[in-house]
CSV table of C-alpha atoms in Angstrom, one decimal:
chain,number,residue,atom,x,y,z
B,1340,MET,CA,9.5,14.2,7.2
B,1341,ASN,CA,8.8,15.5,3.9
B,1342,THR,CA,10.7,12.5,2.2
B,1343,ALA,CA,10.9,14.6,-1.1
B,1344,ASP,CA,13.4,17.0,0.9
B,1345,LEU,CA,15.7,13.7,0.6
B,1346,GLY,CA,16.2,14.4,-2.2
B,1347,LEU,CA,16.7,11.0,-3.5
B,1348,PRO,CA,16.5,9.7,-7.1
B,1349,VAL,CA,13.5,8.3,-7.2
B,1350,ASP,CA,11.9,11.8,-6.8
B,1351,VAL,CA,10.7,13.9,-9.1
B,1352,PRO,CA,10.7,17.1,-9.7
B,1353,SER,CA,6.8,17.9,-9.6
B,1354,THR,CA,4.0,15.0,-9.4
B,1355,ALA,CA,1.3,17.6,-11.3
B,1356,LEU,CA,1.7,16.0,-14.6
B,1357,PHE,CA,1.0,12.5,-13.0
B,1358,THR,CA,-2.3,13.5,-13.5
B,1359,ASP,CA,-5.0,13.2,-17.0
B,1360,GLN,CA,-5.1,15.3,-19.3
B,1361,TYR,CA,-9.5,16.0,-18.4
B,1362,GLU,CA,-8.2,17.3,-15.1
B,1363,LEU,CA,-7.1,19.9,-16.6
B,1364,THR,CA,-9.5,20.9,-19.7
B,1365,MET,CA,-12.3,20.3,-17.1
B,1366,LEU,CA,-10.2,23.2,-14.9
B,1367,ARG,CA,-10.2,25.5,-17.8
B,1368,ALA,CA,-13.5,25.4,-18.7
B,1369,ALA,CA,-14.8,26.3,-14.9
B,1370,LEU,CA,-12.4,28.9,-15.0
B,1371,LYS,CA,-14.4,30.3,-18.2
B,1372,ALA,CA,-17.3,29.3,-17.0
B,1373,GLY,CA,-16.7,30.8,-13.0
B,1374,THR,CA,-17.5,28.4,-11.2
B,1375,ALA,CA,-13.5,26.3,-11.0
B,1376,GLY,CA,-14.0,28.7,-7.4
B,1377,ARG,CA,-16.6,26.8,-5.6
B,1378,ARG,CA,-16.8,25.3,-2.4
B,1379,SER,CA,-16.7,21.4,-3.5
B,1380,VAL,CA,-15.9,17.9,-1.4
B,1381,PHE,CA,-14.3,15.0,-3.3
B,1382,GLU,CA,-14.6,11.5,-1.8
B,1383,VAL,CA,-12.4,8.5,-2.6
B,1384,PHE,CA,-14.2,5.6,-2.0
B,1385,THR,CA,-14.7,2.0,-3.7
B,1386,ARG,CA,-18.3,-0.3,-4.1
B,1387,ARG,CA,-16.6,-3.2,-4.0
B,1388,LEU,CA,-14.1,-5.2,-2.7
B,1389,PRO,CA,-12.0,-7.1,-4.8
B,1390,ASP,CA,-13.9,-10.9,-5.5
B,1391,GLY,CA,-13.8,-12.7,-2.5
B,1392,ARG,CA,-11.5,-10.4,-0.3
B,1393,ARG,CA,-13.5,-9.6,3.2
B,1394,TYR,CA,-11.3,-6.3,4.0
B,1395,GLY,CA,-9.7,-3.5,2.3
B,1396,VAL,CA,-6.1,-1.9,3.8
B,1397,VAL,CA,-5.4,1.7,3.5
B,1398,ALA,CA,-2.2,2.3,2.4
B,1399,GLY,CA,-0.4,5.4,0.4
B,1400,THR,CA,-1.7,8.1,2.4
B,1401,GLY,CA,1.8,8.7,3.5
B,1402,ARG,CA,2.9,8.5,0.0
B,1403,VAL,CA,-0.7,11.0,-0.7
B,1404,LEU,CA,0.5,14.0,1.9
B,1405,ASP,CA,4.1,14.2,0.3
B,1406,ALA,CA,2.5,14.4,-3.5
B,1407,VAL,CA,-0.2,17.2,-2.8
B,1408,GLU,CA,2.7,19.0,-1.2
B,1409,ASN,CA,5.8,18.5,-4.4
B,1410,PHE,CA,2.2,19.5,-6.9
B,1411,ARG,CA,3.7,22.4,-8.4
B,1412,PHE,CA,3.6,23.8,-11.6
B,1413,ASP,CA,7.0,24.5,-12.4
B,1414,ALA,CA,8.3,26.6,-15.0
B,1415,ASP,CA,8.9,23.2,-17.7
B,1416,VAL,CA,5.8,22.1,-16.7
B,1417,LEU,CA,4.2,25.1,-17.9
B,1418,ARG,CA,6.2,25.2,-21.3
B,1419,PHE,CA,5.1,22.0,-22.4
B,1420,LEU,CA,1.7,22.6,-21.4
B,1421,ARG,CA,1.7,25.4,-23.9
B,1422,GLU,CA,3.9,24.5,-26.2
B,1423,LYS,CA,1.2,21.1,-26.6
B,1424,ASP,CA,-2.0,23.5,-26.0
B,1425,ILE,CA,-3.6,21.5,-23.9
B,1426,VAL,CA,-4.9,24.5,-21.7
B,1427,ASP,CA,-5.1,29.3,-22.0
B,1428,GLU,CA,-3.0,31.5,-21.0
B,1429,GLN,CA,-6.2,32.2,-18.3
B,1430,THR,CA,-5.2,28.7,-16.7
B,1431,LEU,CA,-1.5,28.2,-16.9
B,1432,ASP,CA,-1.3,31.8,-15.2
B,1433,TRP,CA,-3.9,30.4,-12.8
B,1434,LEU,CA,-1.4,27.0,-12.0
B,1435,ALA,CA,1.7,29.2,-12.1
B,1436,GLN,CA,0.5,30.3,-8.5
B,1437,TYR,CA,-1.7,27.0,-7.8
B,1438,ARG,CA,-0.6,25.8,-4.3
B,1439,PHE,CA,-3.6,23.0,-2.9
B,1440,SER,CA,-5.1,25.4,0.4
B,1441,GLY,CA,-8.0,22.9,1.5
B,1442,ASP,CA,-8.1,20.6,3.9
B,1443,ILE,CA,-8.3,16.4,3.6
B,1444,TRP,CA,-9.5,14.2,5.8
B,1445,GLY,CA,-9.0,10.3,5.6
B,1446,TYR,CA,-8.7,7.0,6.9
B,1447,PRO,CA,-5.9,6.7,9.0
B,1448,GLU,CA,-2.4,4.4,7.0
B,1449,GLY,CA,-3.0,1.0,8.0
B,1450,GLU,CA,-6.8,0.7,8.8
B,1451,VAL,CA,-8.8,-1.5,7.1
B,1452,TYR,CA,-12.1,-0.4,5.2
B,1453,PHE,CA,-15.5,-1.3,3.3
B,1454,PRO,CA,-17.5,-1.0,0.3
B,1455,GLY,CA,-18.7,2.8,0.5
B,1456,SER,CA,-16.2,3.7,3.0
B,1457,PRO,CA,-15.0,7.2,2.0
B,1458,ILE,CA,-11.3,6.5,2.5
B,1459,MET,CA,-10.6,10.4,1.5
B,1460,ARG,CA,-12.1,13.1,1.9
B,1461,VAL,CA,-10.9,16.3,-0.3
B,1462,GLU,CA,-12.1,20.1,0.6
B,1463,GLY,CA,-11.1,23.6,-1.4
B,1464,THR,CA,-12.4,25.0,-4.5
B,1465,PHE,CA,-13.4,22.8,-7.3
B,1466,GLY,CA,-10.0,23.6,-9.1
B,1467,GLU,CA,-7.9,23.1,-6.9
B,1468,CYS,CA,-9.4,19.3,-5.5
B,1469,VAL,CA,-9.5,18.2,-9.1
B,1470,LEU,CA,-6.1,18.6,-10.2
B,1471,LEU,CA,-5.3,16.3,-7.1
B,1472,GLU,CA,-8.0,13.3,-8.7
B,1473,THR,CA,-5.5,11.0,-10.8
B,1474,VAL,CA,-2.7,10.9,-8.3
B,1475,ILE,CA,-4.3,10.7,-5.5
B,1476,LEU,CA,-5.5,7.3,-7.0
B,1477,SER,CA,-2.9,6.2,-8.8
B,1478,ILE,CA,-0.9,6.3,-5.4
B,1479,LEU,CA,-4.3,4.5,-3.3
B,1480,ASN,CA,-5.3,1.9,-5.4
B,1481,HIS,CA,-1.5,0.8,-6.0
B,1482,ASP,CA,-1.1,1.3,-2.1
B,1483,SER,CA,-3.9,-0.1,-0.9
B,1484,ALA,CA,-3.7,-3.1,-2.9
B,1485,ILE,CA,-0.2,-3.9,-2.1
B,1486,ALA,CA,-0.8,-3.6,1.5
B,1487,ALA,CA,-3.9,-5.4,0.8
B,1488,ALA,CA,-2.2,-8.9,-0.4
B,1489,ALA,CA,0.5,-8.3,2.4
B,1490,SER,CA,-2.2,-8.6,5.1
B,1491,ARG,CA,-3.4,-11.7,4.2
B,1492,MET,CA,0.1,-13.0,3.4
B,1493,SER,CA,1.3,-11.8,6.8
B,1494,SER,CA,-1.9,-13.5,8.4
B,1495,ALA,CA,-0.9,-16.1,6.9
B,1496,ALA,CA,2.5,-16.1,8.3
B,1497,GLY,CA,1.4,-16.3,11.9
B,1498,ASP,CA,4.4,-15.5,13.9
B,1499,ARG,CA,7.1,-16.0,10.9
B,1500,PRO,CA,8.5,-13.3,9.8
B,1501,LEU,CA,7.8,-12.2,6.3
B,1502,ILE,CA,10.4,-10.8,3.4
B,1503,GLU,CA,9.5,-8.5,0.6
B,1504,MET,CA,11.5,-9.4,-2.7
B,1505,GLY,CA,9.2,-8.2,-5.7
B,1506,ALA,CA,11.8,-5.8,-6.6
B,1507,ARG,CA,12.2,-7.0,-9.8
B,1508,ARG,CA,8.7,-7.9,-10.8
B,1509,THR,CA,7.6,-4.6,-11.0
B,1510,HIS,CA,8.8,-0.8,-12.6
B,1511,GLU,CA,11.7,0.6,-10.8
B,1512,LEU,CA,9.6,2.5,-8.4
B,1513,ALA,CA,7.0,0.7,-8.6
B,1514,ALA,CA,8.6,-1.7,-6.2
B,1515,VAL,CA,9.7,1.3,-4.4
B,1516,ALA,CA,5.8,2.0,-3.5
B,1517,ALA,CA,5.2,-2.0,-3.0
B,1518,ALA,CA,8.1,-2.5,-0.5
B,1519,ARG,CA,6.3,0.6,2.2
B,1520,SER,CA,3.2,-0.8,1.5
B,1521,ALA,CA,4.1,-4.0,2.3
B,1522,TYR,CA,5.8,-3.2,5.4
B,1523,VAL,CA,2.4,-1.6,6.3
B,1524,GLY,CA,0.6,-5.1,5.4
B,1525,GLY,CA,2.7,-6.9,7.8
B,1526,PHE,CA,6.1,-7.8,6.5
B,1527,ALA,CA,9.7,-7.5,8.4
B,1528,THR,CA,11.5,-6.5,6.2
B,1529,THR,CA,12.7,-5.6,2.6
B,1530,SER,CA,14.8,-6.9,-0.1
B,1531,ASP,CA,14.8,-3.6,-1.8
B,1532,LEU,CA,17.8,-0.5,-0.5
B,1533,ALA,CA,15.7,2.2,-1.7
B,1534,ALA,CA,12.7,1.3,-0.2
B,1535,GLY,CA,15.2,1.2,3.2
B,1536,PHE,CA,16.9,4.4,2.0
B,1537,ARG,CA,13.9,5.9,1.4
B,1538,TYR,CA,11.4,5.0,4.3
B,1539,ASN,CA,14.2,3.6,6.7
B,1540,ILE,CA,12.8,-0.2,6.4
B,1541,PRO,CA,14.5,-2.6,7.5
B,1542,THR,CA,17.1,-4.8,4.0
B,1543,VAL,CA,18.2,-8.2,4.4
B,1544,GLY,CA,19.8,-10.4,1.4
B,1545,THR,CA,23.3,-12.5,1.0
B,1546,SER,CA,23.1,-14.3,-2.3
B,1547,ALA,CA,21.8,-16.0,-4.9
B,1548,HIS,CA,22.6,-18.3,-7.2
B,1549,ALA,CA,24.8,-17.1,-9.4
B,1550,PHE,CA,27.0,-16.5,-6.7
B,1551,THR,CA,27.8,-20.9,-6.5
B,1552,LEU,CA,27.6,-20.5,-9.8
B,1553,LEU,CA,30.5,-18.3,-9.9
B,1554,HIS,CA,33.1,-21.0,-7.8
B,1555,ASP,CA,34.0,-24.7,-8.7
B,1556,ASN,CA,32.1,-26.3,-6.3
B,1557,GLU,CA,29.2,-25.1,-4.1
B,1558,ARG,CA,31.9,-25.6,-0.5
B,1559,ASP,CA,34.1,-22.8,-2.7
B,1560,ALA,CA,31.0,-20.4,-2.7
B,1561,PHE,CA,29.6,-21.5,0.5
B,1562,ARG,CA,33.2,-20.5,1.9
B,1563,ALA,CA,33.1,-17.1,0.2
B,1564,GLN,CA,30.1,-16.2,2.0
B,1565,VAL,CA,30.8,-16.8,5.4
B,1566,ASP,CA,34.2,-15.7,5.8
B,1567,ALA,CA,32.6,-12.2,4.0
B,1568,LEU,CA,29.6,-12.0,6.1
B,1569,GLY,CA,30.2,-14.2,8.7
B,1570,ARG,CA,28.4,-17.8,9.7
B,1571,ASP,CA,24.8,-16.3,10.9
B,1572,THR,CA,24.3,-15.5,6.8
B,1573,THR,CA,21.8,-16.8,4.9
B,1574,LEU,CA,23.3,-20.3,3.0
B,1575,LEU,CA,21.6,-21.3,-0.7
B,1576,VAL,CA,20.7,-24.7,-0.3
B,1577,ASP,CA,18.8,-26.0,-4.3
B,1578,THR,CA,21.5,-24.8,-6.6
B,1579,TYR,CA,22.9,-28.6,-6.9
B,1580,ASP,CA,21.7,-31.5,-5.0
B,1581,VAL,CA,19.9,-29.9,-1.5
B,1582,ALA,CA,20.9,-32.9,0.9
B,1583,GLU,CA,24.5,-32.0,0.1
B,1584,ALA,CA,24.8,-28.4,-0.3
B,1585,VAL,CA,23.2,-28.9,3.8
B,1586,ARG,CA,25.4,-31.0,4.9
B,1587,THR,CA,28.6,-28.5,2.9
B,1588,ALA,CA,26.8,-25.8,4.7
B,1589,VAL,CA,27.3,-27.4,8.3
B,1590,GLU,CA,30.5,-28.0,7.6
B,1591,VAL,CA,31.9,-24.7,6.0
B,1592,ALA,CA,30.2,-22.4,8.9
B,1593,GLY,CA,29.2,-24.8,11.5
B,1594,PRO,CA,26.3,-25.2,14.1
B,1595,GLU,CA,26.1,-21.5,14.2
B,1596,LEU,CA,24.8,-21.2,10.7
B,1597,GLY,CA,22.2,-18.1,10.6
B,1598,ALA,CA,19.7,-19.8,8.0
B,1599,VAL,CA,19.9,-22.0,4.4
B,1600,ARG,CA,17.5,-21.0,1.6
B,1601,ILE,CA,15.0,-23.0,-0.4
B,1602,ASP,CA,14.0,-21.5,-3.1
B,1603,SER,CA,12.8,-24.3,-5.3
B,1604,GLY,CA,11.2,-27.8,-5.6
B,1605,ASP,CA,7.8,-28.9,-3.2
B,1606,LEU,CA,8.7,-27.0,-0.5
B,1607,LEU,CA,7.0,-28.9,2.5
B,1608,LEU,CA,9.1,-32.2,1.2
B,1609,VAL,CA,12.0,-30.3,1.0
B,1610,ALA,CA,11.7,-28.1,4.8
B,1611,HIS,CA,11.5,-31.4,6.2
B,1612,ARG,CA,13.7,-33.0,5.2
B,1613,VAL,CA,16.5,-29.8,5.5
B,1614,ARG,CA,15.1,-29.5,9.1
B,1615,GLN,CA,15.9,-33.0,9.5
B,1616,GLN,CA,19.2,-33.4,8.3
B,1617,LEU,CA,20.0,-30.1,9.9
B,1618,ASP,CA,19.3,-31.4,13.5
B,1619,GLU,CA,20.9,-34.4,12.8
B,1620,LEU,CA,24.9,-32.5,12.1
B,1621,GLY,CA,23.8,-30.9,15.3
B,1622,ALA,CA,22.4,-27.1,14.3
B,1623,THR,CA,19.7,-27.1,15.4
B,1624,ARG,CA,19.0,-23.1,15.8
B,1625,THR,CA,19.5,-23.0,11.9
B,1626,LYS,CA,17.0,-21.4,10.3
B,1627,ILE,CA,14.8,-22.3,7.6
B,1628,VAL,CA,14.5,-19.3,5.0
B,1629,VAL,CA,11.6,-20.5,1.6
B,1630,THR,CA,11.1,-18.5,-1.6
B,1631,SER,CA,10.1,-19.4,-4.9
B,1632,ASP,CA,6.4,-17.8,-6.1
B,1633,LEU,CA,4.9,-17.9,-2.7
B,1634,ASP,CA,1.3,-16.2,-2.4
B,1635,GLU,CA,-0.7,-16.5,0.7
B,1636,TYR,CA,-2.0,-19.2,0.1
B,1637,ALA,CA,1.4,-21.1,-0.4
B,1638,ILE,CA,2.5,-19.9,3.0
B,1639,ALA,CA,-1.1,-21.1,5.0
B,1640,SER,CA,0.1,-24.7,3.3
B,1641,LEU,CA,3.3,-24.4,4.8
B,1642,ALA,CA,2.2,-23.8,8.3
B,1643,ALA,CA,3.2,-27.2,9.3
B,1644,ALA,CA,6.1,-27.2,7.9
B,1645,PRO,CA,9.9,-26.8,10.3
B,1646,VAL,CA,9.9,-23.1,7.8
B,1647,ASP,CA,11.5,-20.2,10.1
B,1648,ALA,CA,11.0,-16.9,7.2
B,1649,TYR,CA,9.3,-16.2,3.7
B,1650,GLY,CA,10.6,-14.8,0.8
B,1651,VAL,CA,7.4,-12.9,-1.2
B,1652,GLY,CA,8.2,-11.5,-4.3
B,1653,THR,CA,5.8,-11.8,-7.7
B,1654,GLN,CA,2.4,-12.4,-6.1
B,1655,LEU,CA,3.1,-10.0,-3.6
B,1656,VAL,CA,4.1,-6.8,-5.8
B,1657,THR,CA,1.3,-7.4,-8.3
B,1658,GLY,CA,-1.5,-7.5,-5.2
B,1659,SER,CA,-1.9,-11.4,-5.6
B,1660,GLY,CA,-3.9,-11.0,-8.6
B,1661,HIS,CA,-5.3,-7.5,-7.6
B,1662,PRO,CA,-3.5,-5.2,-8.4
B,1663,THR,CA,-5.7,-2.0,-8.1
B,1664,ALA,CA,-8.3,-1.4,-5.3
B,1665,SER,CA,-10.6,0.0,-7.9
B,1666,MET,CA,-10.5,3.4,-5.6
B,1667,VAL,CA,-12.8,6.3,-7.0
B,1668,TYR,CA,-12.4,10.4,-6.7
B,1669,LYS,CA,-15.7,11.9,-6.8
B,1670,LEU,CA,-17.5,15.0,-6.7
B,1671,VAL,CA,-20.3,14.8,-3.4
B,1672,ALA,CA,-21.4,18.1,-2.7
B,1673,ARG,CA,-20.7,21.6,-3.9
B,1674,GLU,CA,-22.2,25.5,-3.4
B,1675,SER,CA,-24.9,26.4,-5.6
B,1676,GLY,CA,-23.3,29.5,-5.3
B,1677,ASP,CA,-20.7,31.5,-3.9
B,1678,GLY,CA,-21.1,31.6,-0.1
B,1679,ALA,CA,-24.2,29.5,-0.6
B,1680,PRO,CA,-24.7,25.5,1.6
B,1681,LEU,CA,-22.8,22.9,0.3
B,1682,VAL,CA,-25.5,20.9,-1.4
B,1683,PRO,CA,-25.3,17.2,-2.2
B,1684,VAL,CA,-24.5,15.5,-5.9
B,1685,ALA,CA,-24.2,11.9,-7.0
B,1686,LYS,CA,-24.0,10.7,-10.1
B,1687,LYS,CA,-26.8,9.0,-11.5
B,1688,SER,CA,-26.4,5.5,-14.0
B,1689,SER,CA,-27.1,1.9,-14.4
B,1690,GLY,CA,-24.1,-0.6,-14.2
B,1691,GLY,CA,-23.6,-0.3,-10.3
B,1692,LYS,CA,-21.3,2.7,-11.2
B,1693,THR,CA,-24.0,5.4,-8.7
B,1694,SER,CA,-22.7,7.2,-5.7
B,1695,ILE,CA,-24.3,8.5,-2.5
B,1696,GLY,CA,-23.9,12.2,-2.1
B,1697,GLY,CA,-23.4,14.5,0.5
B,1698,ARG,CA,-19.7,15.0,3.0
B,1699,LYS,CA,-19.9,11.5,4.5
B,1700,TRP,CA,-19.0,10.4,7.7
B,1701,ALA,CA,-17.7,6.9,9.4
B,1702,ALA,CA,-17.4,5.1,12.6
B,1703,ARG,CA,-17.3,1.8,13.4
B,1704,ARG,CA,-19.4,0.3,15.4
B,1705,LEU,CA,-18.6,-2.5,17.5
B,1706,ASP,CA,-20.7,-5.3,18.9
B,1707,ALA,CA,-20.4,-7.2,22.9
B,1708,ASP,CA,-17.0,-8.5,22.6
B,1709,GLY,CA,-15.4,-5.1,21.0
B,1710,HIS,CA,-15.3,-6.4,18.0
B,1711,ALA,CA,-16.7,-4.7,15.1
B,1712,GLU,CA,-19.6,-5.5,13.5
B,1713,ALA,CA,-20.4,-3.1,10.8
B,1714,GLU,CA,-19.1,-0.3,9.2
B,1715,VAL,CA,-21.6,2.9,9.9
B,1716,ILE,CA,-21.8,5.4,7.1
B,1717,GLY,CA,-23.8,8.9,7.1
B,1718,THR,CA,-24.2,12.8,6.6
B,1719,GLY,CA,-25.0,14.8,8.7
B,1720,PRO,CA,-24.4,14.9,12.9
B,1721,VAL,CA,-22.6,11.4,13.9
B,1722,PRO,CA,-24.8,9.8,16.3
B,1723,ALA,CA,-24.0,9.9,19.9
B,1724,ASP,CA,-23.7,6.5,20.6
B,1725,LEU,CA,-20.8,6.7,17.2
B,1726,ALA,CA,-19.2,10.0,18.2
B,1727,ASP,CA,-16.2,8.2,19.5
B,1728,ARG,CA,-15.8,5.7,17.1
B,1729,GLN,CA,-15.1,7.9,13.9
B,1730,LEU,CA,-12.7,6.7,11.4
B,1731,LEU,CA,-12.3,9.8,10.1
B,1732,VAL,CA,-8.7,11.3,10.6
B,1733,GLU,CA,-7.4,15.1,9.4
B,1734,LEU,CA,-4.6,14.8,7.2
B,1735,VAL,CA,-4.4,18.2,5.5
B,1736,LYS,CA,-5.6,21.7,7.2
B,1737,GLY,CA,-5.5,24.9,5.0
B,1738,GLY,CA,-3.4,23.7,2.4
B,1739,GLU,CA,-0.9,22.3,5.4
B,1740,VAL,CA,-0.2,18.5,6.7
B,1741,VAL,CA,-0.5,17.8,9.4
B,1742,ALA,CA,-0.6,14.3,10.5
B,1743,ARG,CA,2.9,13.5,9.0
B,1744,GLU,CA,3.6,10.4,11.3
B,1745,PRO,CA,6.7,7.0,11.1
B,1746,LEU,CA,5.7,4.3,8.8
B,1747,ASP,CA,5.5,2.1,12.2
B,1748,ALA,CA,3.2,3.8,13.0
B,1749,ALA,CA,0.6,2.6,9.5
B,1750,ARG,CA,1.9,-0.6,10.6
B,1751,ASP,CA,1.2,-1.3,13.9
B,1752,ARG,CA,-2.2,0.6,13.5
B,1753,HIS,CA,-2.7,-2.3,10.7
B,1754,ALA,CA,-2.4,-5.0,13.3
B,1755,ALA,CA,-4.4,-3.3,15.2
B,1756,ALA,CA,-7.2,-2.9,13.0
B,1757,ARG,CA,-7.1,-6.8,11.7
B,1758,ALA,CA,-7.2,-7.9,15.3
B,1759,GLY,CA,-10.5,-5.9,16.1
B,1760,LEU,CA,-12.0,-7.8,13.1
B,1761,PRO,CA,-13.9,-11.3,13.7
B,1762,LEU,CA,-11.9,-14.0,13.4
B,1763,SER,CA,-13.4,-15.1,9.6
B,1764,ALA,CA,-11.4,-12.2,8.2
B,1765,THR,CA,-8.6,-13.5,8.5
B,1766,GLN,CA,-9.7,-17.0,6.1
B,1767,LEU,CA,-8.5,-17.2,3.1
B,1768,SER,CA,-11.6,-18.7,1.4
B,1769,ARG,CA,-14.0,-16.9,-1.0
B,1770,GLY,CA,-16.4,-15.0,1.0
B,1771,GLU,CA,-17.6,-11.1,1.7
B,1772,PRO,CA,-16.6,-8.4,3.5
B,1773,VAL,CA,-16.2,-9.6,7.0
B,1774,ILE,CA,-18.2,-7.1,8.6
B,1775,PRO,CA,-21.6,-5.3,6.4
B,1776,THR,CA,-21.6,-1.2,5.6
B,1777,GLU,CA,-24.9,0.5,6.8
B,1778,TYR,CA,-25.6,4.0,6.0
B,1779,ALA,CA,-27.0,6.4,8.4
B,1780,HIS,CA,-28.7,9.0,6.4
B,1781,GLU,CA,-29.3,13.2,8.1
B,1782,GLY,CA,-32.2,12.9,10.5
B,1783,SER,CA,-32.7,9.6,10.7
B,1784,GLY,CA,-30.9,9.2,14.0
B,1785,ASN,CA,-29.9,5.9,13.1
């Protein structure tokens, strides 16, 4: 389903202006030169992973497909471009008819990637492909950064569920995308209702400290919450004195109390004390949820604590220190004239910003135990031994989306992809990518 069809308040009329001006000025110049219609291939990739990270996570693919479908220059947009003298009338006429009619291939959402991986390949005329650069990078860079952080956190959490609760720490629309990416990366629920409404992610939430402070005492606050939400609710117990709050919570809700939440203090120490107290009070099945500026390192440090779930906000929606995946969108092949074969093209420069020309395929070679041992990237024919290990799938064919899928499919795919990496992939210590990237050039035979 195209979520743009839902008409949600978080939608915009068009994604056409989610772009940089130079995309349109390049189009204008190419139209004048007669080169805008040249068949071209653009690829999305990153030259390196964020410092210390061992793998990346592809996220946002479904949102890219929606954005491409909704990339339309309506009358208001065209009027803006005309009034600001950004493009000429020839270009405005071309834009008025714009519909992406090319093909898009990419790593399926939830898959892992490495430096050089051709995460997405966009093919069509130069004009129609170049316009999509900014919006594609905007989505993939943000969503993949959040998903990578979420993956590290979910790996650290093990079987304990994670709650995404970062909406108040980022832009209101970014919060919805972040919740979606966190779900792909392994989070179980979100507190953001817009994300639940838009993407059918399970939502959770009970009360904040303000609710306790509203009442004359903690007992009254707990009673009001239990009366409204039932004994299975989660009571926040660190507004005043934790031990007293836990005692009151069990007295009010009984041993059937669903959970208590701890949002401050030495979480390791407090969790142990609360667990002991709950057990002594007979609430042996009451769970403990911890929040308070958690990241993957804090979650890992609580592995031995009697914690049942984690709530994560700021560090998640900011990529846990790496808010972008540093992906780029580069022209790698084009035709030299009408109907001529594609020729590889690539930027040559110093400073680590070089790229490799040619329309690429990617495959993941496995070792004898079935674990990934290399990301193999090449041009030309795919070696027979890698034919069934190719990573790119067709997403758009002739301008039509052909690979839309439920979000749970991406979430399950990521769990499987991460499990297929060497065990060291889940280490939180700083390190290099967990598998190397190898290049198999056309005709090399390897």
